[in-house]
Amino acid sequence: MRIVTQSSALHPLGGVELCTLQWTQGLSSRGHALAVAHGADGSQRAEFTAAGAELHGPAHFPFDPRTAPRDLWRMAPSVRWAAAEEPDVVWLQRFEHSVWGHAVAAAARRPLVVHLHQAPESRHVRLLGRGVSTFLATSDHMHRRWTAAGLPPERVRTVRNAVPEDEYPVGSDADRRAARAALGLPAHAFTALHYGRLWRPKGTGVALEAWRRLGLGAEGHLLLVGQVDDAEVAAEVERGQQEGWCTWLPSRTDVVTLLHACDVVLFPTLLPEAFGRVALEALLTARPVLASSVGAVPEVLTGPLAGQLLPPGDVDALVDALRTTATSAAPARLAEEAAGWARQEFSYARHLDDLEDALRGAASAGRGRVPAPGTGVRPGRGVRVPV
């Protein structure tokens, strides 16, 4: 297949951009040709290019009815480029960029597939969903959220997220020692890791308060990695660094070293997560993860792993779970067993099979909205996209 897709930036702004890169690599390795329209340039360019992807950018994706003429004019070059790629299917990675996706699908006269990575926020879900061949939800939780918001259930297909398990090897004791030395962490302290966007909705405040209450002193260390997006959290992190029980590092693409360095991963998010990538990454590297029972996270931590789920925002529960993890060998043994289970349950090869099947099915059925050549697509009342 020839597939046109898009990425907000050639930089891992979050899980969506990282998934887009990994899918491009995986599908390209299976013989598919991918063309990627992108926003800002960034550190992923070389990896996309190495995968054989054709790149075009910077492209403009956002659309606001209040600035419709300007937005449509800025979209036009990337729409023309994408249509000229003659794709079999157009694969949109962000629902909020639906106008761009519809414009490309109309210009190319090919079906549109929209991946649902995040919870619905638009008031126009039904309108923007018209003419889409297939929606791909990252979890059953997301399937329920989007169908409740107005998408037709028969056009929403759950394709559970996964990560390339070979890129997340199990961490041995030797790996732990090497990773801690590389990161400048205490060699023998019980170490917890909290990474990603560091702000209160992601549970950073909960993690900091729980660690403070745990009171391990020099016998414990908290590693925080990511962009700090909250002034109050920033002050707490600075205090922890000054007192010597916390280390902060900026965002980085190599999360395996971080995971190997720790004894437990903290994911006390307060948000209705669309999947729970952090939890899966921890499992694959054989690290216990203490996570909030919210959104799709329980779909990752199922069965015997459900004991690692905690009520969102419950600092006392996190303190108790940390104390148990620090003093018992059982969590480590469970994590080792969970690593093998995660590799089977969240097989990346099977995940790519499901993606291929969905994209090929949409391309074959051709159920997207296909207006007559040159007429454009009407994403909203009185709006035409120049194609």
Tab-separated table of C-alpha atoms in Angstrom:
chain	number	residue	atom	x	y	z
A	1	MET	CA	0.000	0.000	0.000
A	2	ARG	CA	0.922	3.621	-0.446
A	3	ILE	CA	-0.078	5.523	2.688
A	4	VAL	CA	-0.173	9.251	3.377
A	5	THR	CA	-0.042	10.149	7.050
A	6	GLN	CA	0.927	13.157	9.158
A	7	SER	CA	2.812	14.135	12.291
A	8	SER	CA	2.492	17.377	14.221
A	9	ALA	CA	6.285	17.564	14.362
A	10	LEU	CA	9.340	15.473	13.607
A	11	HIS	CA	9.995	15.457	17.323
A	12	PRO	CA	8.550	13.268	20.113
A	13	LEU	CA	6.181	15.867	21.548
A	14	GLY	CA	4.285	12.942	23.056
A	15	GLY	CA	3.140	9.403	22.442
A	16	VAL	CA	1.336	10.267	19.195
A	17	GLU	CA	4.498	11.421	17.444
A	18	LEU	CA	6.498	8.479	18.771
A	19	CYS	CA	3.810	6.034	17.583
A	20	THR	CA	3.774	7.668	14.147
A	21	LEU	CA	7.521	7.159	13.784
A	22	GLN	CA	7.427	3.551	14.996
A	23	TRP	CA	4.468	2.724	12.742
A	24	THR	CA	6.253	4.270	9.783
A	25	GLN	CA	9.294	2.123	10.524
A	26	GLY	CA	7.238	-1.024	11.053
A	27	LEU	CA	4.993	-0.672	8.013
A	28	SER	CA	7.889	0.376	5.800
A	29	SER	CA	9.760	-2.773	6.823
A	30	ARG	CA	6.757	-4.742	5.546
A	31	GLY	CA	7.006	-3.208	2.102
A	32	HIS	CA	4.517	-0.331	2.381
A	33	ALA	CA	5.402	3.145	1.102
A	34	LEU	CA	4.682	5.987	3.523
A	35	ALA	CA	4.584	9.697	2.830
A	36	VAL	CA	4.515	11.887	5.931
A	37	ALA	CA	3.393	15.500	6.063
A	38	HIS	CA	4.800	17.141	9.165
A	39	GLY	CA	4.778	20.327	11.161
A	40	ALA	CA	7.982	21.555	12.750
A	41	ASP	CA	11.203	19.798	11.836
A	42	GLY	CA	13.073	17.954	14.556
A	43	SER	CA	15.198	15.117	15.862
A	44	GLN	CA	13.136	12.349	14.226
A	45	ARG	CA	13.902	13.401	10.646
A	46	ALA	CA	16.834	11.025	10.256
A	47	GLU	CA	14.811	8.078	11.562
A	48	PHE	CA	11.886	8.777	9.230
A	49	THR	CA	14.297	9.123	6.320
A	50	ALA	CA	16.110	5.905	7.246
A	51	ALA	CA	12.749	4.120	7.168
A	52	GLY	CA	12.281	5.270	3.575
A	53	ALA	CA	9.477	7.740	4.276
A	54	GLU	CA	8.906	10.688	1.959
A	55	LEU	CA	8.664	13.872	4.011
A	56	HIS	CA	6.954	17.192	3.361
A	57	GLY	CA	6.883	20.162	5.648
A	58	PRO	CA	6.381	22.293	7.449
A	59	ALA	CA	2.691	21.651	6.844
A	60	HIS	CA	-0.186	23.500	8.477
A	61	PHE	CA	-2.824	21.273	10.101
A	62	PRO	CA	-4.924	23.337	12.568
A	63	PHE	CA	-8.255	24.780	11.475
A	64	ASP	CA	-10.380	27.417	13.206
A	65	PRO	CA	-13.639	28.640	11.606
A	66	ARG	CA	-12.769	32.165	12.787
A	67	THR	CA	-9.611	32.141	10.663
A	68	ALA	CA	-10.840	29.713	8.005
A	69	PRO	CA	-9.563	31.511	4.860
A	70	ARG	CA	-6.064	31.858	6.292
A	71	ASP	CA	-5.945	28.283	7.593
A	72	LEU	CA	-7.204	26.798	4.341
A	73	TRP	CA	-4.696	28.818	2.356
A	74	ARG	CA	-1.862	27.602	4.586
A	75	MET	CA	-3.059	23.986	4.247
A	76	ALA	CA	-3.229	24.059	0.456
A	77	PRO	CA	0.450	23.256	-0.359
A	78	SER	CA	0.560	20.140	1.820
A	79	VAL	CA	-2.878	19.028	0.573
A	80	ARG	CA	-1.677	19.264	-3.026
A	81	TRP	CA	1.549	17.422	-2.149
A	82	ALA	CA	-0.308	14.639	-0.358
A	83	ALA	CA	-2.781	14.170	-3.188
A	84	ALA	CA	0.073	14.038	-5.701
A	85	GLU	CA	1.499	11.078	-3.768
A	86	GLU	CA	-1.490	9.062	-5.096
A	87	PRO	CA	-2.069	7.173	-1.838
A	88	ASP	CA	-4.236	4.116	-1.440
A	89	VAL	CA	-5.406	5.477	1.895
A	90	VAL	CA	-5.049	8.656	3.959
A	91	TRP	CA	-4.245	8.003	7.633
A	92	LEU	CA	-4.810	10.924	9.997
A	93	GLN	CA	-3.097	10.819	13.406
A	94	ARG	CA	-5.041	13.583	15.165
A	95	PHE	CA	-8.810	14.050	15.046
A	96	GLU	CA	-8.380	17.802	15.612
A	97	HIS	CA	-6.718	17.947	12.179
A	98	SER	CA	-9.779	16.455	10.481
A	99	VAL	CA	-10.251	19.333	8.052
A	100	TRP	CA	-6.772	18.713	6.639
A	101	GLY	CA	-7.467	14.978	6.465
A	102	HIS	CA	-10.780	15.444	4.667
A	103	ALA	CA	-9.147	17.854	2.227
A	104	VAL	CA	-6.394	15.371	1.347
A	105	ALA	CA	-8.847	12.476	1.033
A	106	ALA	CA	-11.053	14.540	-1.260
A	107	ALA	CA	-8.165	15.776	-3.414
A	108	ALA	CA	-6.685	12.273	-3.689
A	109	ARG	CA	-10.129	10.695	-4.067
A	110	ARG	CA	-9.160	8.046	-1.541
A	111	PRO	CA	-10.645	6.908	1.818
A	112	LEU	CA	-9.746	8.500	5.132
A	113	VAL	CA	-8.771	6.582	8.288
A	114	VAL	CA	-8.568	8.551	11.548
A	115	HIS	CA	-6.610	7.316	14.552
A	116	LEU	CA	-8.161	8.208	17.910
A	117	HIS	CA	-5.209	8.729	20.239
A	118	GLN	CA	-6.876	11.183	22.593
A	119	ALA	CA	-10.240	11.763	24.218
A	120	PRO	CA	-12.824	13.750	22.212
A	121	GLU	CA	-12.723	17.484	22.791
A	122	SER	CA	-14.452	18.940	19.726
A	123	ARG	CA	-18.134	19.820	19.816
A	124	HIS	CA	-18.336	18.786	16.175
A	125	VAL	CA	-17.457	15.092	16.440
A	126	ARG	CA	-20.434	13.950	14.338
A	127	LEU	CA	-19.823	16.576	11.659
A	128	LEU	CA	-16.082	15.971	11.335
A	129	GLY	CA	-16.623	12.230	11.444
A	130	ARG	CA	-18.805	12.218	8.346
A	131	GLY	CA	-17.188	10.544	5.382
A	132	VAL	CA	-14.430	8.868	7.412
A	133	SER	CA	-14.026	5.254	6.367
A	134	THR	CA	-12.628	3.870	9.622
A	135	PHE	CA	-11.715	5.161	13.062
A	136	LEU	CA	-8.988	3.344	15.011
A	137	ALA	CA	-9.282	3.534	18.799
A	138	THR	CA	-6.181	2.837	20.877
A	139	SER	CA	-8.171	1.004	23.578
A	140	ASP	CA	-11.660	-0.163	24.498
A	141	HIS	CA	-11.856	2.863	26.777
A	142	MET	CA	-11.284	5.160	23.812
A	143	HIS	CA	-13.817	3.221	21.745
A	144	ARG	CA	-16.448	3.900	24.404
A	145	ARG	CA	-15.520	7.576	24.746
A	146	TRP	CA	-15.716	8.326	21.027
A	147	THR	CA	-18.882	6.388	20.312
A	148	ALA	CA	-20.513	8.146	23.274
A	149	ALA	CA	-19.424	11.446	21.678
A	150	GLY	CA	-21.276	10.564	18.480
A	151	LEU	CA	-19.131	8.401	16.204
A	152	PRO	CA	-20.947	5.410	14.641
A	153	PRO	CA	-19.852	2.271	16.580
A	154	GLU	CA	-19.718	0.194	13.403
A	155	ARG	CA	-16.970	2.449	12.025
A	156	VAL	CA	-14.823	2.517	15.188
A	157	ARG	CA	-12.369	-0.346	15.471
A	158	THR	CA	-10.174	-0.972	18.527
A	159	VAL	CA	-6.526	-1.577	17.685
A	160	ARG	CA	-4.786	-1.700	21.042
A	161	ASN	CA	-1.565	0.204	21.178
A	162	ALA	CA	1.733	-1.614	21.549
A	163	VAL	CA	5.420	-0.789	21.414
A	164	PRO	CA	8.270	-2.618	19.611
A	165	GLU	CA	9.180	-4.969	22.439
A	166	ASP	CA	12.723	-5.512	21.123
A	167	GLU	CA	13.404	-1.848	21.868
A	168	TYR	CA	12.528	-2.373	25.553
A	169	PRO	CA	14.769	-5.219	26.785
A	170	VAL	CA	14.450	-6.659	30.277
A	171	GLY	CA	16.857	-4.935	32.641
A	172	SER	CA	19.283	-7.102	34.631
A	173	ASP	CA	21.117	-6.186	37.828
A	174	ALA	CA	24.146	-5.335	35.692
A	175	ASP	CA	21.966	-3.078	33.529
A	176	ARG	CA	20.717	-1.349	36.679
A	177	ARG	CA	24.246	-0.637	37.896
A	178	ALA	CA	25.369	0.621	34.484
A	179	ALA	CA	22.314	2.826	34.029
A	180	ARG	CA	22.675	4.421	37.457
A	181	ALA	CA	26.332	5.137	36.836
A	182	ALA	CA	25.492	6.713	33.460
A	183	LEU	CA	22.778	8.912	35.002
A	184	GLY	CA	24.757	9.839	38.110
A	185	LEU	CA	22.289	8.207	40.497
A	186	PRO	CA	23.034	6.632	43.905
A	187	ALA	CA	24.215	3.079	43.328
A	188	HIS	CA	22.284	1.335	46.098
A	189	ALA	CA	19.263	3.544	46.892
A	190	PHE	CA	15.711	2.288	46.270
A	191	THR	CA	14.929	4.323	43.147
A	192	ALA	CA	11.552	5.309	41.709
A	193	LEU	CA	11.081	6.785	38.234
A	194	HIS	CA	8.379	9.206	37.090
A	195	TYR	CA	8.741	10.388	33.485
A	196	GLY	CA	6.852	12.212	30.770
A	197	ARG	CA	5.197	15.588	31.073
A	198	LEU	CA	5.771	16.723	34.648
A	199	TRP	CA	2.648	18.494	35.856
A	200	ARG	CA	-0.199	17.856	38.262
A	201	PRO	CA	-2.684	16.276	35.807
A	202	LYS	CA	-0.085	13.554	35.143
A	203	GLY	CA	0.214	12.918	38.875
A	204	THR	CA	3.598	14.559	39.431
A	205	GLY	CA	2.319	16.293	42.559
A	206	VAL	CA	1.018	12.964	43.883
A	207	ALA	CA	4.386	11.297	43.215
A	208	LEU	CA	6.334	14.064	44.971
A	209	GLU	CA	4.073	14.124	48.022
A	210	ALA	CA	4.080	10.329	48.354
A	211	TRP	CA	7.866	10.181	48.121
A	212	ARG	CA	8.215	12.889	50.752
A	213	ARG	CA	5.887	11.025	53.096
A	214	LEU	CA	7.716	7.753	52.484
A	215	GLY	CA	10.711	9.285	54.223
A	216	LEU	CA	13.463	6.935	53.039
A	217	GLY	CA	16.160	9.588	53.323
A	218	ALA	CA	19.472	8.522	51.787
A	219	GLU	CA	18.106	5.003	51.253
A	220	GLY	CA	15.711	6.217	48.551
A	221	HIS	CA	15.885	8.388	45.456
A	222	LEU	CA	13.242	9.797	43.089
A	223	LEU	CA	14.169	10.276	39.422
A	224	LEU	CA	12.001	12.727	37.484
A	225	VAL	CA	12.452	13.060	33.734
A	226	GLY	CA	10.598	15.389	31.396
A	227	GLN	CA	9.428	18.914	30.777
A	228	VAL	CA	8.161	20.670	33.906
A	229	ASP	CA	4.952	22.485	32.976
A	230	ASP	CA	3.808	23.662	36.393
A	231	ALA	CA	5.434	26.404	38.516
A	232	GLU	CA	4.381	24.781	41.779
A	233	VAL	CA	5.720	21.406	40.677
A	234	ALA	CA	8.953	23.087	39.551
A	235	ALA	CA	9.405	24.548	43.030
A	236	GLU	CA	8.840	21.138	44.651
A	237	VAL	CA	11.323	19.495	42.267
A	238	GLU	CA	13.924	22.154	43.038
A	239	ARG	CA	13.398	21.596	46.752
A	240	GLY	CA	13.858	17.844	46.339
A	241	GLN	CA	17.091	18.353	44.425
A	242	GLN	CA	18.437	20.709	47.060
A	243	GLU	CA	17.596	18.214	49.806
A	244	GLY	CA	19.293	15.437	47.835
A	245	TRP	CA	16.418	12.932	47.485
A	246	CYS	CA	15.449	13.852	43.918
A	247	THR	CA	17.139	14.104	40.514
A	248	TRP	CA	15.540	15.909	37.571
A	249	LEU	CA	16.572	15.359	33.950
A	250	PRO	CA	15.126	16.977	30.808
A	251	SER	CA	13.093	14.997	28.284
A	252	ARG	CA	15.026	12.355	26.377
A	253	THR	CA	14.270	9.765	23.724
A	254	ASP	CA	16.236	6.990	25.454
A	255	VAL	CA	13.807	5.852	28.136
A	256	VAL	CA	15.304	2.354	28.399
A	257	THR	CA	18.291	3.601	30.409
A	258	LEU	CA	15.855	5.349	32.755
A	259	LEU	CA	13.765	2.214	33.173
A	260	HIS	CA	16.797	0.020	33.779
A	261	ALA	CA	18.050	2.433	36.444
A	262	CYS	CA	14.927	2.251	38.599
A	263	ASP	CA	13.326	-0.232	40.976
A	264	VAL	CA	9.752	0.940	40.358
A	265	VAL	CA	7.934	3.202	37.891
A	266	LEU	CA	5.335	5.706	39.110
A	267	PHE	CA	2.396	6.528	36.838
A	268	PRO	CA	-0.136	8.169	39.202
A	269	THR	CA	-1.911	10.037	36.408
A	270	LEU	CA	-5.154	11.886	37.046
A	271	LEU	CA	-6.095	11.926	33.364
A	272	PRO	CA	-8.340	9.401	31.543
A	273	GLU	CA	-5.389	7.942	29.640
A	274	ALA	CA	-6.058	6.751	26.101
A	275	PHE	CA	-3.791	3.768	26.595
A	276	GLY	CA	-1.013	3.713	29.213
A	277	ARG	CA	2.253	3.461	27.293
A	278	VAL	CA	4.336	4.177	30.413
A	279	ALA	CA	2.856	1.132	32.149
A	280	LEU	CA	3.600	-1.120	29.168
A	281	GLU	CA	7.170	0.140	28.822
A	282	ALA	CA	7.750	-0.607	32.507
A	283	LEU	CA	6.329	-4.126	32.180
A	284	LEU	CA	8.473	-4.965	29.165
A	285	THR	CA	11.663	-4.000	30.999
A	286	ALA	CA	10.593	-6.030	34.094
A	287	ARG	CA	9.996	-3.036	36.333
A	288	PRO	CA	7.015	-2.892	38.716
A	289	VAL	CA	4.682	0.010	37.933
A	290	LEU	CA	2.322	1.718	40.364
A	291	ALA	CA	-0.376	3.385	38.299
A	292	SER	CA	-3.764	5.015	38.624
A	293	SER	CA	-6.842	2.962	37.854
A	294	VAL	CA	-8.128	5.440	35.305
A	295	GLY	CA	-8.873	5.529	31.583
A	296	ALA	CA	-7.324	2.642	29.646
A	297	VAL	CA	-4.564	1.880	32.171
A	298	PRO	CA	-6.547	-1.090	33.610
A	299	GLU	CA	-6.498	-2.601	30.106
A	300	VAL	CA	-2.708	-2.833	30.432
A	301	LEU	CA	-2.506	-3.847	34.093
A	302	THR	CA	-4.960	-6.728	34.012
A	303	GLY	CA	-5.303	-10.011	35.911
A	304	PRO	CA	-2.593	-10.433	38.582
A	305	LEU	CA	-1.159	-7.039	37.580
A	306	ALA	CA	-4.340	-5.283	38.751
A	307	GLY	CA	-2.784	-5.162	42.222
A	308	GLN	CA	-0.510	-2.416	40.903
A	309	LEU	CA	-3.510	-0.171	40.214
A	310	LEU	CA	-4.275	2.573	42.747
A	311	PRO	CA	-7.132	5.061	43.171
A	312	PRO	CA	-6.201	8.241	41.271
A	313	GLY	CA	-4.940	10.997	43.548
A	314	ASP	CA	-4.663	8.735	46.613
A	315	VAL	CA	-1.304	9.688	48.126
A	316	ASP	CA	-1.692	7.353	51.099
A	317	ALA	CA	-2.306	4.353	48.825
A	318	LEU	CA	0.804	5.206	46.808
A	319	VAL	CA	2.890	5.509	49.974
A	320	ASP	CA	1.725	2.083	51.164
A	321	ALA	CA	2.398	0.514	47.761
A	322	LEU	CA	5.868	2.067	47.617
A	323	ARG	CA	6.691	0.797	51.080
A	324	THR	CA	5.628	-2.730	50.094
A	325	THR	CA	7.650	-2.561	46.881
A	326	ALA	CA	10.731	-1.328	48.714
A	327	THR	CA	10.666	-4.033	51.385
A	328	SER	CA	9.423	-7.121	49.542
A	329	ALA	CA	10.898	-9.275	46.776
A	330	ALA	CA	7.429	-10.203	45.475
A	331	PRO	CA	6.946	-7.116	43.236
A	332	ALA	CA	10.268	-7.790	41.486
A	333	ARG	CA	9.370	-11.434	40.866
A	334	LEU	CA	5.950	-10.426	39.557
A	335	ALA	CA	7.586	-7.864	37.244
A	336	GLU	CA	9.849	-10.517	35.734
A	337	GLU	CA	6.834	-12.724	35.012
A	338	ALA	CA	4.909	-9.728	33.679
A	339	ALA	CA	7.640	-8.967	31.133
A	340	GLY	CA	7.034	-12.262	29.348
A	341	TRP	CA	3.283	-11.850	29.598
A	342	ALA	CA	3.444	-8.327	28.127
A	343	ARG	CA	5.489	-9.538	25.168
A	344	GLN	CA	2.790	-12.042	24.307
A	345	GLU	CA	-0.269	-9.967	25.152
A	346	PHE	CA	0.989	-6.811	23.436
A	347	SER	CA	2.877	-8.359	20.535
A	348	TYR	CA	4.049	-5.602	18.220
A	349	ALA	CA	3.974	-7.912	15.200
A	350	ARG	CA	0.310	-8.673	15.880
A	351	HIS	CA	-0.317	-4.959	16.397
A	352	LEU	CA	1.141	-4.193	12.957
A	353	ASP	CA	-0.998	-7.013	11.511
A	354	ASP	CA	-4.100	-5.286	12.881
A	355	LEU	CA	-3.026	-1.897	11.515
A	356	GLU	CA	-2.332	-3.379	8.094
A	357	ASP	CA	-5.688	-5.137	8.072
A	358	ALA	CA	-7.559	-1.942	8.990
A	359	LEU	CA	-5.740	0.244	6.453
A	360	ARG	CA	-5.993	-2.345	3.677
A	361	GLY	CA	-9.673	-2.855	4.433
A	362	ALA	CA	-10.344	0.866	4.162
A	363	ALA	CA	-8.349	1.137	0.950
A	364	SER	CA	-10.217	-1.780	-0.612
A	365	ALA	CA	-13.670	-0.665	0.474
A	366	GLY	CA	-13.079	2.943	-0.549
A	367	ARG	CA	-15.885	4.173	1.635
A	368	GLY	CA	-14.437	7.648	2.169
A	369	ARG	CA	-16.208	10.753	0.912
A	370	VAL	CA	-15.058	11.265	-2.652
A	371	PRO	CA	-16.494	14.424	-4.263
A	372	ALA	CA	-16.060	15.232	-7.919
A	373	PRO	CA	-12.577	16.424	-8.934
A	374	GLY	CA	-11.893	20.051	-8.104
A	375	THR	CA	-14.905	20.572	-5.889
A	376	GLY	CA	-13.010	20.183	-2.607
A	377	VAL	CA	-14.644	18.972	0.583
A	378	ARG	CA	-16.942	20.950	2.813
A	379	PRO	CA	-15.558	20.542	6.369
A	380	GLY	CA	-17.961	23.125	7.685
A	381	ARG	CA	-20.780	25.281	6.444
A	382	GLY	CA	-19.696	27.558	3.648
A	383	VAL	CA	-16.069	26.402	3.714
A	384	ARG	CA	-14.171	25.025	0.738
A	385	VAL	CA	-10.637	23.725	0.749
A	386	PRO	CA	-8.572	24.886	-2.231
A	387	VAL	CA	-7.255	21.757	-3.964
